[in-house]
Amino acid sequence: MLEYIFSVSCIFVNKTKQLSKMKKILLVLGVILISLSSDAQTVKKKIGIISFKYVNAAVNVKDVSAIREKVTNSFVKTKRFDVLDLTTMDNVEQEKIRQMGAGIDLKTKADKSNNKLMGANYIIMGKIVSAEATKMSSKDSKGNEKITYKAKLAVSLKAIDVATGKIIASETLAPKAGSGLLGAIGFGHGTEREAIKKAIDDIESEIDKFVTKYFPAEFEIAEIIESKRGKARAILIVGGSEFGLQKGDKLYVYELVQTQIRGKKLTRKKKISEVKISSVEDENFSNCKVTKGGDALLTKFEKGAKLLAITNTK
């Protein structure tokens, strides 16, 4: 009798595990079906990066290439984008894209079938506005003069939505390498080139901020894992290691609300909750603890509202 009960228990446990796996499979299939019928939030976007321009003699072609590489790496390391190298495009075509960034209306700007853009959703263009190394003089312990350099670098970045031709992001990043104080006590850089190189290295964190600010990751909510006293305590989102999510990451939950303004349908994002990733299950799913707005989250979810968990907001 005990053997029978044990056997039945094992079958029940195995069936439960199979049902759990089947549930996850159905959720993944649901996301795939959504992606086929619409623009799914968890589908990786394609970022095309064209050649960067420069206007200052302080930087050379290698410097410009290094800055562009840092922009590329900032998108790649998020694991949320497919990054396309468009520097091989014809120079004339690249210049047309830059004119879009300058606000010039081009017929091809909204042409989604433009094979030359390799299916890019967004185009990133850059320009090194200035790169300047300044000489500083200081005295060593023996009273001898010591010459060092500090550098300033300014890089303009713009992002264009290929489908609409609109500029969705535009900023000038201006980190500094070295400082007047460091130079005064002899801790600047030995040559102009060293100072410029350090400025290029320092710009990486500014580029990361640009990517995070204008290209937040958006994930659908699969289910409410735990609720208590009318509040959601934990949720499951459709997004995992494949999109670079990690334990401890903070996300904001928004409701997408359709609004009619002068006959034009617009989508408004209304913040309702905050969550923090408690564990990343696999490449597709992550568990999140609800830290704020659990009551609104549960109510909206049960009513079938369109909700998205977003990594960052502007």
PDB file of C-alpha atoms in Angstrom:
ATOM      1  CA  MET A   1       0.000   0.000   0.000  1.00  0.00           C
ATOM      2  CA  LEU A   2       2.821   2.381   0.929  1.00  0.00           C
ATOM      3  CA  GLU A   3       4.556   1.549  -2.339  1.00  0.00           C
ATOM      4  CA  TYR A   4       1.386   2.402  -4.238  1.00  0.00           C
ATOM      5  CA  ILE A   5       1.015   5.741  -2.444  1.00  0.00           C
ATOM      6  CA  PHE A   6       4.672   6.555  -3.108  1.00  0.00           C
ATOM      7  CA  SER A   7       4.247   5.649  -6.777  1.00  0.00           C
ATOM      8  CA  VAL A   8       1.152   7.826  -7.110  1.00  0.00           C
ATOM      9  CA  SER A   9       2.958  10.692  -5.350  1.00  0.00           C
ATOM     10  CA  CYS A  10       5.871  10.478  -7.771  1.00  0.00           C
ATOM     11  CA  ILE A  11       3.496  10.504 -10.713  1.00  0.00           C
ATOM     12  CA  PHE A  12       1.734  13.566  -9.256  1.00  0.00           C
ATOM     13  CA  VAL A  13       5.022  15.420  -8.734  1.00  0.00           C
ATOM     14  CA  ASN A  14       6.207  14.597 -12.249  1.00  0.00           C
ATOM     15  CA  LYS A  15       2.870  15.680 -13.696  1.00  0.00           C
ATOM     16  CA  THR A  16       3.066  18.924 -11.719  1.00  0.00           C
ATOM     17  CA  LYS A  17       6.549  19.617 -13.080  1.00  0.00           C
ATOM     18  CA  GLN A  18       5.377  18.811 -16.601  1.00  0.00           C
ATOM     19  CA  LEU A  19       2.407  21.152 -16.205  1.00  0.00           C
ATOM     20  CA  SER A  20       4.746  23.895 -14.936  1.00  0.00           C
ATOM     21  CA  LYS A  21       7.024  23.414 -17.936  1.00  0.00           C
ATOM     22  CA  MET A  22       4.016  23.328 -20.255  1.00  0.00           C
ATOM     23  CA  LYS A  23       2.777  26.589 -18.738  1.00  0.00           C
ATOM     24  CA  LYS A  24       6.107  28.278 -19.482  1.00  0.00           C
ATOM     25  CA  ILE A  25       6.101  26.849 -23.021  1.00  0.00           C
ATOM     26  CA  LEU A  26       2.582  28.204 -23.605  1.00  0.00           C
ATOM     27  CA  LEU A  27       3.685  31.624 -22.345  1.00  0.00           C
ATOM     28  CA  VAL A  28       6.644  31.647 -24.753  1.00  0.00           C
ATOM     29  CA  LEU A  29       4.376  30.562 -27.614  1.00  0.00           C
ATOM     30  CA  GLY A  30       1.993  33.356 -26.667  1.00  0.00           C
ATOM     31  CA  VAL A  31       4.798  35.908 -26.909  1.00  0.00           C
ATOM     32  CA  ILE A  32       5.828  34.506 -30.302  1.00  0.00           C
ATOM     33  CA  LEU A  33       2.254  34.777 -31.582  1.00  0.00           C
ATOM     34  CA  ILE A  34       2.045  38.361 -30.352  1.00  0.00           C
ATOM     35  CA  SER A  35       5.306  39.171 -32.121  1.00  0.00           C
ATOM     36  CA  LEU A  36       3.920  37.796 -35.365  1.00  0.00           C
ATOM     37  CA  SER A  37       0.766  39.910 -35.153  1.00  0.00           C
ATOM     38  CA  SER A  38       2.259  43.124 -33.749  1.00  0.00           C
ATOM     39  CA  ASP A  39       5.422  44.824 -32.570  1.00  0.00           C
ATOM     40  CA  ALA A  40       6.191  42.660 -29.527  1.00  0.00           C
ATOM     41  CA  GLN A  41       7.993  44.424 -26.739  1.00  0.00           C
ATOM     42  CA  THR A  42      10.536  41.665 -26.194  1.00  0.00           C
ATOM     43  CA  VAL A  43      11.705  41.432 -29.808  1.00  0.00           C
ATOM     44  CA  LYS A  44      15.186  42.844 -30.213  1.00  0.00           C
ATOM     45  CA  LYS A  45      15.341  46.091 -32.167  1.00  0.00           C
ATOM     46  CA  LYS A  46      17.953  46.661 -34.864  1.00  0.00           C
ATOM     47  CA  ILE A  47      20.316  49.598 -34.376  1.00  0.00           C
ATOM     48  CA  GLY A  48      22.218  50.828 -37.438  1.00  0.00           C
ATOM     49  CA  ILE A  49      25.329  52.945 -36.848  1.00  0.00           C
ATOM     50  CA  ILE A  50      26.772  55.026 -39.686  1.00  0.00           C
ATOM     51  CA  SER A  51      30.193  56.669 -39.981  1.00  0.00           C
ATOM     52  CA  PHE A  52      30.901  59.482 -37.530  1.00  0.00           C
ATOM     53  CA  LYS A  53      31.981  62.950 -38.608  1.00  0.00           C
ATOM     54  CA  TYR A  54      34.578  65.180 -36.968  1.00  0.00           C
ATOM     55  CA  VAL A  55      35.506  68.840 -37.273  1.00  0.00           C
ATOM     56  CA  ASN A  56      38.573  69.230 -35.093  1.00  0.00           C
ATOM     57  CA  ALA A  57      42.172  68.489 -36.016  1.00  0.00           C
ATOM     58  CA  ALA A  58      42.891  67.270 -32.468  1.00  0.00           C
ATOM     59  CA  VAL A  59      41.305  63.912 -33.280  1.00  0.00           C
ATOM     60  CA  ASN A  60      42.300  61.599 -36.098  1.00  0.00           C
ATOM     61  CA  VAL A  61      40.504  58.849 -37.997  1.00  0.00           C
ATOM     62  CA  LYS A  62      41.497  56.256 -35.384  1.00  0.00           C
ATOM     63  CA  ASP A  63      40.063  58.395 -32.601  1.00  0.00           C
ATOM     64  CA  VAL A  64      36.766  58.778 -34.447  1.00  0.00           C
ATOM     65  CA  SER A  65      36.642  55.031 -35.041  1.00  0.00           C
ATOM     66  CA  ALA A  66      37.350  54.389 -31.343  1.00  0.00           C
ATOM     67  CA  ILE A  67      34.475  56.663 -30.282  1.00  0.00           C
ATOM     68  CA  ARG A  68      32.105  54.984 -32.705  1.00  0.00           C
ATOM     69  CA  GLU A  69      33.224  51.590 -31.369  1.00  0.00           C
ATOM     70  CA  LYS A  70      32.352  52.664 -27.843  1.00  0.00           C
ATOM     71  CA  VAL A  71      28.866  53.639 -29.017  1.00  0.00           C
ATOM     72  CA  THR A  72      28.529  50.223 -30.671  1.00  0.00           C
ATOM     73  CA  ASN A  73      29.680  48.453 -27.502  1.00  0.00           C
ATOM     74  CA  SER A  74      27.220  50.402 -25.355  1.00  0.00           C
ATOM     75  CA  PHE A  75      24.328  48.993 -27.382  1.00  0.00           C
ATOM     76  CA  VAL A  76      25.813  45.490 -27.685  1.00  0.00           C
ATOM     77  CA  LYS A  77      26.497  44.965 -23.986  1.00  0.00           C
ATOM     78  CA  THR A  78      22.843  45.602 -23.076  1.00  0.00           C
ATOM     79  CA  LYS A  79      21.991  42.401 -25.008  1.00  0.00           C
ATOM     80  CA  ARG A  80      18.778  44.109 -26.092  1.00  0.00           C
ATOM     81  CA  PHE A  81      19.693  45.074 -29.654  1.00  0.00           C
ATOM     82  CA  ASP A  82      20.986  43.677 -32.894  1.00  0.00           C
ATOM     83  CA  VAL A  83      23.639  46.213 -33.920  1.00  0.00           C
ATOM     84  CA  LEU A  84      24.279  46.742 -37.634  1.00  0.00           C
ATOM     85  CA  ASP A  85      27.442  48.234 -39.123  1.00  0.00           C
ATOM     86  CA  LEU A  86      26.285  50.671 -41.823  1.00  0.00           C
ATOM     87  CA  THR A  87      29.680  52.268 -42.435  1.00  0.00           C
ATOM     88  CA  THR A  88      29.986  50.251 -45.643  1.00  0.00           C
ATOM     89  CA  MET A  89      27.008  52.057 -47.141  1.00  0.00           C
ATOM     90  CA  ASP A  90      27.617  54.449 -49.998  1.00  0.00           C
ATOM     91  CA  ASN A  91      28.756  57.867 -48.704  1.00  0.00           C
ATOM     92  CA  VAL A  92      25.899  59.560 -50.564  1.00  0.00           C
ATOM     93  CA  GLU A  93      23.348  57.379 -48.793  1.00  0.00           C
ATOM     94  CA  GLN A  94      24.959  58.040 -45.417  1.00  0.00           C
ATOM     95  CA  GLU A  95      24.830  61.765 -46.097  1.00  0.00           C
ATOM     96  CA  LYS A  96      21.102  61.505 -46.826  1.00  0.00           C
ATOM     97  CA  ILE A  97      20.625  59.963 -43.405  1.00  0.00           C
ATOM     98  CA  ARG A  98      22.565  62.817 -41.818  1.00  0.00           C
ATOM     99  CA  GLN A  99      20.276  65.279 -43.597  1.00  0.00           C
ATOM    100  CA  MET A 100      17.347  63.526 -41.935  1.00  0.00           C
ATOM    101  CA  GLY A 101      19.070  64.270 -38.640  1.00  0.00           C
ATOM    102  CA  ALA A 102      19.310  67.899 -39.676  1.00  0.00           C
ATOM    103  CA  GLY A 103      15.545  68.002 -40.153  1.00  0.00           C
ATOM    104  CA  ILE A 104      15.561  67.801 -43.959  1.00  0.00           C
ATOM    105  CA  ASP A 105      12.526  65.918 -45.235  1.00  0.00           C
ATOM    106  CA  LEU A 106      13.560  63.095 -47.570  1.00  0.00           C
ATOM    107  CA  LYS A 107      11.213  60.848 -49.478  1.00  0.00           C
ATOM    108  CA  THR A 108      13.155  57.736 -48.461  1.00  0.00           C
ATOM    109  CA  LYS A 109      13.119  58.485 -44.742  1.00  0.00           C
ATOM    110  CA  ALA A 110      10.006  56.411 -44.019  1.00  0.00           C
ATOM    111  CA  ASP A 111      10.785  53.647 -46.504  1.00  0.00           C
ATOM    112  CA  LYS A 112      10.850  50.540 -44.324  1.00  0.00           C
ATOM    113  CA  SER A 113      11.775  48.379 -47.321  1.00  0.00           C
ATOM    114  CA  ASN A 114      15.011  50.248 -47.933  1.00  0.00           C
ATOM    115  CA  ASN A 115      17.410  47.307 -48.185  1.00  0.00           C
ATOM    116  CA  LYS A 116      20.394  49.612 -47.801  1.00  0.00           C
ATOM    117  CA  LEU A 117      19.439  50.126 -44.154  1.00  0.00           C
ATOM    118  CA  MET A 118      19.475  46.351 -43.597  1.00  0.00           C
ATOM    119  CA  GLY A 119      16.159  46.475 -41.745  1.00  0.00           C
ATOM    120  CA  ALA A 120      17.383  48.874 -39.059  1.00  0.00           C
ATOM    121  CA  ASN A 121      14.689  50.262 -36.746  1.00  0.00           C
ATOM    122  CA  TYR A 122      16.893  53.126 -35.589  1.00  0.00           C
ATOM    123  CA  ILE A 123      19.921  54.908 -37.004  1.00  0.00           C
ATOM    124  CA  ILE A 124      22.640  56.342 -34.768  1.00  0.00           C
ATOM    125  CA  MET A 125      24.795  59.161 -36.101  1.00  0.00           C
ATOM    126  CA  GLY A 126      27.617  60.926 -34.357  1.00  0.00           C
ATOM    127  CA  LYS A 127      29.855  63.942 -34.738  1.00  0.00           C
ATOM    128  CA  ILE A 128      32.971  64.858 -32.767  1.00  0.00           C
ATOM    129  CA  VAL A 129      32.228  68.514 -32.161  1.00  0.00           C
ATOM    130  CA  SER A 130      35.495  69.310 -30.424  1.00  0.00           C
ATOM    131  CA  ALA A 131      38.557  67.650 -28.921  1.00  0.00           C
ATOM    132  CA  GLU A 132      40.995  69.923 -27.181  1.00  0.00           C
ATOM    133  CA  ALA A 133      44.132  69.290 -25.132  1.00  0.00           C
ATOM    134  CA  THR A 134      45.306  72.075 -22.800  1.00  0.00           C
ATOM    135  CA  LYS A 135      48.871  72.432 -21.510  1.00  0.00           C
ATOM    136  CA  MET A 136      49.331  72.809 -17.745  1.00  0.00           C
ATOM    137  CA  SER A 137      52.465  73.708 -15.831  1.00  0.00           C
ATOM    138  CA  SER A 138      53.363  72.518 -12.332  1.00  0.00           C
ATOM    139  CA  LYS A 139      56.431  72.188 -10.105  1.00  0.00           C
ATOM    140  CA  ASP A 140      57.885  68.938  -8.835  1.00  0.00           C
ATOM    141  CA  SER A 141      59.377  68.464  -5.337  1.00  0.00           C
ATOM    142  CA  LYS A 142      62.683  69.940  -6.510  1.00  0.00           C
ATOM    143  CA  GLY A 143      61.052  73.013  -7.986  1.00  0.00           C
ATOM    144  CA  ASN A 144      61.450  71.876 -11.585  1.00  0.00           C
ATOM    145  CA  GLU A 145      58.712  72.712 -14.053  1.00  0.00           C
ATOM    146  CA  LYS A 146      56.540  69.809 -15.171  1.00  0.00           C
ATOM    147  CA  ILE A 147      54.298  70.017 -18.230  1.00  0.00           C
ATOM    148  CA  THR A 148      51.109  67.948 -18.331  1.00  0.00           C
ATOM    149  CA  TYR A 149      47.899  68.051 -20.376  1.00  0.00           C
ATOM    150  CA  LYS A 150      44.177  67.833 -19.752  1.00  0.00           C
ATOM    151  CA  ALA A 151      41.615  67.277 -22.510  1.00  0.00           C
ATOM    152  CA  LYS A 152      38.023  68.166 -23.246  1.00  0.00           C
ATOM    153  CA  LEU A 153      35.919  66.156 -25.668  1.00  0.00           C
ATOM    154  CA  ALA A 154      32.424  66.903 -27.020  1.00  0.00           C
ATOM    155  CA  VAL A 155      30.519  64.314 -29.053  1.00  0.00           C
ATOM    156  CA  SER A 156      27.067  64.884 -30.549  1.00  0.00           C
ATOM    157  CA  LEU A 157      24.808  61.820 -30.840  1.00  0.00           C
ATOM    158  CA  LYS A 158      21.456  61.584 -32.603  1.00  0.00           C
ATOM    159  CA  ALA A 159      19.042  58.703 -33.018  1.00  0.00           C
ATOM    160  CA  ILE A 160      16.496  58.534 -35.836  1.00  0.00           C
ATOM    161  CA  ASP A 161      13.416  56.334 -36.024  1.00  0.00           C
ATOM    162  CA  VAL A 162      13.623  54.866 -39.541  1.00  0.00           C
ATOM    163  CA  ALA A 163       9.868  54.267 -39.770  1.00  0.00           C
ATOM    164  CA  THR A 164       8.968  57.910 -39.158  1.00  0.00           C
ATOM    165  CA  GLY A 165      12.160  59.778 -39.962  1.00  0.00           C
ATOM    166  CA  LYS A 166      11.870  61.596 -36.623  1.00  0.00           C
ATOM    167  CA  ILE A 167      14.763  62.352 -34.285  1.00  0.00           C
ATOM    168  CA  ILE A 168      14.011  60.528 -31.025  1.00  0.00           C
ATOM    169  CA  ALA A 169      17.228  61.461 -29.224  1.00  0.00           C
ATOM    170  CA  SER A 170      19.794  64.228 -29.522  1.00  0.00           C
ATOM    171  CA  GLU A 171      22.496  65.099 -27.006  1.00  0.00           C
ATOM    172  CA  THR A 172      26.041  66.418 -26.838  1.00  0.00           C
ATOM    173  CA  LEU A 173      28.187  64.398 -24.467  1.00  0.00           C
ATOM    174  CA  ALA A 174      31.109  66.238 -22.942  1.00  0.00           C
ATOM    175  CA  PRO A 175      33.141  64.268 -20.405  1.00  0.00           C
ATOM    176  CA  LYS A 176      36.515  65.561 -19.282  1.00  0.00           C
ATOM    177  CA  ALA A 177      39.854  63.817 -18.896  1.00  0.00           C
ATOM    178  CA  GLY A 178      42.042  65.422 -16.259  1.00  0.00           C
ATOM    179  CA  SER A 179      41.364  68.621 -14.341  1.00  0.00           C
ATOM    180  CA  GLY A 180      43.029  71.859 -13.443  1.00  0.00           C
ATOM    181  CA  LEU A 181      43.658  70.615  -9.910  1.00  0.00           C
ATOM    182  CA  LEU A 182      45.280  67.376 -11.070  1.00  0.00           C
ATOM    183  CA  GLY A 183      47.480  69.296 -13.472  1.00  0.00           C
ATOM    184  CA  ALA A 184      48.523  71.753 -10.780  1.00  0.00           C
ATOM    185  CA  ILE A 185      49.896  68.957  -8.613  1.00  0.00           C
ATOM    186  CA  GLY A 186      51.477  67.101 -11.510  1.00  0.00           C
ATOM    187  CA  PHE A 187      48.926  64.340 -12.140  1.00  0.00           C
ATOM    188  CA  GLY A 188      47.851  65.332 -15.645  1.00  0.00           C
ATOM    189  CA  HIS A 189      48.815  63.433 -18.801  1.00  0.00           C
ATOM    190  CA  GLY A 190      52.277  63.461 -20.317  1.00  0.00           C
ATOM    191  CA  THR A 191      51.263  64.261 -23.879  1.00  0.00           C
ATOM    192  CA  GLU A 192      48.333  65.736 -25.799  1.00  0.00           C
ATOM    193  CA  ARG A 193      47.598  62.350 -27.326  1.00  0.00           C
ATOM    194  CA  GLU A 194      47.458  60.659 -23.905  1.00  0.00           C
ATOM    195  CA  ALA A 195      45.013  63.297 -22.683  1.00  0.00           C
ATOM    196  CA  ILE A 196      42.781  62.873 -25.761  1.00  0.00           C
ATOM    197  CA  LYS A 197      42.874  59.089 -25.432  1.00  0.00           C
ATOM    198  CA  LYS A 198      41.833  59.330 -21.771  1.00  0.00           C
ATOM    199  CA  ALA A 199      38.937  61.614 -22.742  1.00  0.00           C
ATOM    200  CA  ILE A 200      37.790  59.025 -25.288  1.00  0.00           C
ATOM    201  CA  ASP A 201      37.937  56.303 -22.635  1.00  0.00           C
ATOM    202  CA  ASP A 202      35.971  58.462 -20.189  1.00  0.00           C
ATOM    203  CA  ILE A 203      33.147  59.084 -22.636  1.00  0.00           C
ATOM    204  CA  GLU A 204      31.985  55.476 -22.419  1.00  0.00           C
ATOM    205  CA  SER A 205      29.961  56.025 -19.244  1.00  0.00           C
ATOM    206  CA  GLU A 206      28.222  59.015 -20.844  1.00  0.00           C
ATOM    207  CA  ILE A 207      27.310  56.905 -23.874  1.00  0.00           C
ATOM    208  CA  ASP A 208      25.905  54.216 -21.573  1.00  0.00           C
ATOM    209  CA  LYS A 209      23.654  56.837 -19.984  1.00  0.00           C
ATOM    210  CA  PHE A 210      22.474  57.951 -23.443  1.00  0.00           C
ATOM    211  CA  VAL A 211      21.528  54.373 -24.388  1.00  0.00           C
ATOM    212  CA  THR A 212      19.767  53.742 -21.067  1.00  0.00           C
ATOM    213  CA  LYS A 213      17.849  57.025 -21.241  1.00  0.00           C
ATOM    214  CA  TYR A 214      16.544  56.824 -24.796  1.00  0.00           C
ATOM    215  CA  PHE A 215      16.381  53.059 -25.375  1.00  0.00           C
ATOM    216  CA  PRO A 216      14.810  51.485 -22.276  1.00  0.00           C
ATOM    217  CA  ALA A 217      13.884  47.801 -22.378  1.00  0.00           C
ATOM    218  CA  GLU A 218      10.169  46.983 -22.243  1.00  0.00           C
ATOM    219  CA  PHE A 219       8.734  43.658 -21.095  1.00  0.00           C
ATOM    220  CA  GLU A 220       5.234  42.250 -20.885  1.00  0.00           C
ATOM    221  CA  ILE A 221       3.863  40.906 -17.616  1.00  0.00           C
ATOM    222  CA  ALA A 222       3.086  37.193 -17.944  1.00  0.00           C
ATOM    223  CA  GLU A 223       1.328  36.633 -14.635  1.00  0.00           C
ATOM    224  CA  ILE A 224       0.839  37.685 -11.028  1.00  0.00           C
ATOM    225  CA  ILE A 225       2.820  35.104  -9.070  1.00  0.00           C
ATOM    226  CA  GLU A 226       1.729  36.216  -5.613  1.00  0.00           C
ATOM    227  CA  SER A 227      -0.947  38.537  -4.277  1.00  0.00           C
ATOM    228  CA  LYS A 228      -2.209  39.310  -0.785  1.00  0.00           C
ATOM    229  CA  ARG A 229      -4.904  41.600   0.617  1.00  0.00           C
ATOM    230  CA  GLY A 230      -5.693  43.091  -2.771  1.00  0.00           C
ATOM    231  CA  LYS A 231      -2.076  43.792  -3.681  1.00  0.00           C
ATOM    232  CA  ALA A 232       0.300  42.133  -6.126  1.00  0.00           C
ATOM    233  CA  ARG A 233       3.401  40.938  -4.269  1.00  0.00           C
ATOM    234  CA  ALA A 234       5.346  39.262  -7.081  1.00  0.00           C
ATOM    235  CA  ILE A 235       5.054  39.057 -10.863  1.00  0.00           C
ATOM    236  CA  LEU A 236       6.600  37.148 -13.760  1.00  0.00           C
ATOM    237  CA  ILE A 237       7.829  39.194 -16.742  1.00  0.00           C
ATOM    238  CA  VAL A 238       8.611  37.981 -20.250  1.00  0.00           C
ATOM    239  CA  GLY A 239      12.289  38.862 -20.330  1.00  0.00           C
ATOM    240  CA  GLY A 240      15.397  37.222 -18.962  1.00  0.00           C
ATOM    241  CA  SER A 241      19.122  36.763 -19.447  1.00  0.00           C
ATOM    242  CA  GLU A 242      18.845  37.152 -23.232  1.00  0.00           C
ATOM    243  CA  PHE A 243      18.039  40.823 -22.648  1.00  0.00           C
ATOM    244  CA  GLY A 244      20.736  41.395 -20.046  1.00  0.00           C
ATOM    245  CA  LEU A 245      18.409  41.449 -17.039  1.00  0.00           C
ATOM    246  CA  GLN A 246      19.998  40.748 -13.648  1.00  0.00           C
ATOM    247  CA  LYS A 247      18.893  40.210 -10.074  1.00  0.00           C
ATOM    248  CA  GLY A 248      18.353  43.556  -8.372  1.00  0.00           C
ATOM    249  CA  ASP A 249      17.440  45.473 -11.538  1.00  0.00           C
ATOM    250  CA  LYS A 250      14.671  48.008 -10.953  1.00  0.00           C
ATOM    251  CA  LEU A 251      11.786  48.361 -13.404  1.00  0.00           C
ATOM    252  CA  TYR A 252       8.767  50.633 -13.615  1.00  0.00           C
ATOM    253  CA  VAL A 253       5.352  49.264 -14.573  1.00  0.00           C
ATOM    254  CA  TYR A 254       3.304  51.447 -16.901  1.00  0.00           C
ATOM    255  CA  GLU A 255      -0.200  51.174 -18.263  1.00  0.00           C
ATOM    256  CA  LEU A 256      -0.508  52.038 -21.957  1.00  0.00           C
ATOM    257  CA  VAL A 257      -3.591  54.216 -22.399  1.00  0.00           C
ATOM    258  CA  GLN A 258      -5.017  55.174 -25.801  1.00  0.00           C
ATOM    259  CA  THR A 259      -5.958  58.853 -26.057  1.00  0.00           C
ATOM    260  CA  GLN A 260      -7.627  60.822 -28.873  1.00  0.00           C
ATOM    261  CA  ILE A 261      -6.123  64.272 -29.414  1.00  0.00           C
ATOM    262  CA  ARG A 262      -7.589  66.344 -32.257  1.00  0.00           C
ATOM    263  CA  GLY A 263      -8.599  63.213 -34.102  1.00  0.00           C
ATOM    264  CA  LYS A 264      -5.165  61.610 -33.670  1.00  0.00           C
ATOM    265  CA  LYS A 265      -4.769  58.440 -31.614  1.00  0.00           C
ATOM    266  CA  LEU A 266      -1.863  58.681 -29.164  1.00  0.00           C
ATOM    267  CA  THR A 267      -0.507  56.204 -26.622  1.00  0.00           C
ATOM    268  CA  ARG A 268       0.119  57.569 -23.154  1.00  0.00           C
ATOM    269  CA  LYS A 269       2.258  55.789 -20.557  1.00  0.00           C
ATOM    270  CA  LYS A 270       0.848  55.998 -17.033  1.00  0.00           C
ATOM    271  CA  LYS A 271       3.128  54.822 -14.228  1.00  0.00           C
ATOM    272  CA  ILE A 272       1.346  52.553 -11.750  1.00  0.00           C
ATOM    273  CA  SER A 273       3.979  50.479  -9.993  1.00  0.00           C
ATOM    274  CA  GLU A 274       7.632  49.696  -9.316  1.00  0.00           C
ATOM    275  CA  VAL A 275       9.248  46.249  -9.192  1.00  0.00           C
ATOM    276  CA  LYS A 276      12.689  44.747  -8.603  1.00  0.00           C
ATOM    277  CA  ILE A 277      13.999  41.542 -10.185  1.00  0.00           C
ATOM    278  CA  SER A 278      14.332  38.871  -7.498  1.00  0.00           C
ATOM    279  CA  SER A 279      15.592  36.132  -9.833  1.00  0.00           C
ATOM    280  CA  VAL A 280      16.253  35.551 -13.522  1.00  0.00           C
ATOM    281  CA  GLU A 281      14.809  32.141 -14.379  1.00  0.00           C
ATOM    282  CA  ASP A 282      16.247  31.747 -17.872  1.00  0.00           C
ATOM    283  CA  GLU A 283      16.633  33.674 -21.132  1.00  0.00           C
ATOM    284  CA  ASN A 284      12.870  34.267 -21.340  1.00  0.00           C
ATOM    285  CA  PHE A 285      11.532  34.911 -17.837  1.00  0.00           C
ATOM    286  CA  SER A 286      12.329  36.821 -14.639  1.00  0.00           C
ATOM    287  CA  ASN A 287      10.587  36.941 -11.267  1.00  0.00           C
ATOM    288  CA  CYS A 288      10.016  40.379  -9.759  1.00  0.00           C
ATOM    289  CA  LYS A 289       9.121  41.601  -6.293  1.00  0.00           C
ATOM    290  CA  VAL A 290       6.576  44.437  -6.279  1.00  0.00           C
ATOM    291  CA  THR A 291       7.999  47.326  -4.243  1.00  0.00           C
ATOM    292  CA  LYS A 292       5.376  50.024  -4.918  1.00  0.00           C
ATOM    293  CA  GLY A 293       1.811  50.214  -6.226  1.00  0.00           C
ATOM    294  CA  GLY A 294       0.875  46.572  -5.748  1.00  0.00           C
ATOM    295  CA  ASP A 295      -2.838  47.357  -5.426  1.00  0.00           C
ATOM    296  CA  ALA A 296      -3.025  49.278  -8.703  1.00  0.00           C
ATOM    297  CA  LEU A 297      -0.929  46.620 -10.462  1.00  0.00           C
ATOM    298  CA  LEU A 298      -3.237  43.799  -9.395  1.00  0.00           C
ATOM    299  CA  THR A 299      -6.381  45.735 -10.326  1.00  0.00           C
ATOM    300  CA  LYS A 300      -5.091  46.745 -13.757  1.00  0.00           C
ATOM    301  CA  PHE A 301      -3.789  43.264 -14.544  1.00  0.00           C
ATOM    302  CA  GLU A 302      -7.079  41.571 -13.607  1.00  0.00           C
ATOM    303  CA  LYS A 303      -8.968  44.038 -15.815  1.00  0.00           C
ATOM    304  CA  GLY A 304      -6.779  43.139 -18.788  1.00  0.00           C
ATOM    305  CA  ALA A 305      -5.032  46.516 -19.103  1.00  0.00           C
ATOM    306  CA  LYS A 306      -2.005  46.767 -21.372  1.00  0.00           C
ATOM    307  CA  LEU A 307       0.951  46.794 -18.971  1.00  0.00           C
ATOM    308  CA  LEU A 308       4.685  46.994 -19.573  1.00  0.00           C
ATOM    309  CA  ALA A 309       7.626  46.715 -17.209  1.00  0.00           C
ATOM    310  CA  ILE A 310      10.243  49.239 -18.347  1.00  0.00           C
ATOM    311  CA  THR A 311      13.883  49.422 -17.258  1.00  0.00           C
ATOM    312  CA  ASN A 312      14.180  53.203 -17.346  1.00  0.00           C
ATOM    313  CA  THR A 313      12.267  56.357 -18.151  1.00  0.00           C
ATOM    314  CA  LYS A 314      13.410  59.722 -19.495  1.00  0.00           C
TER     315      LYS A 314
END
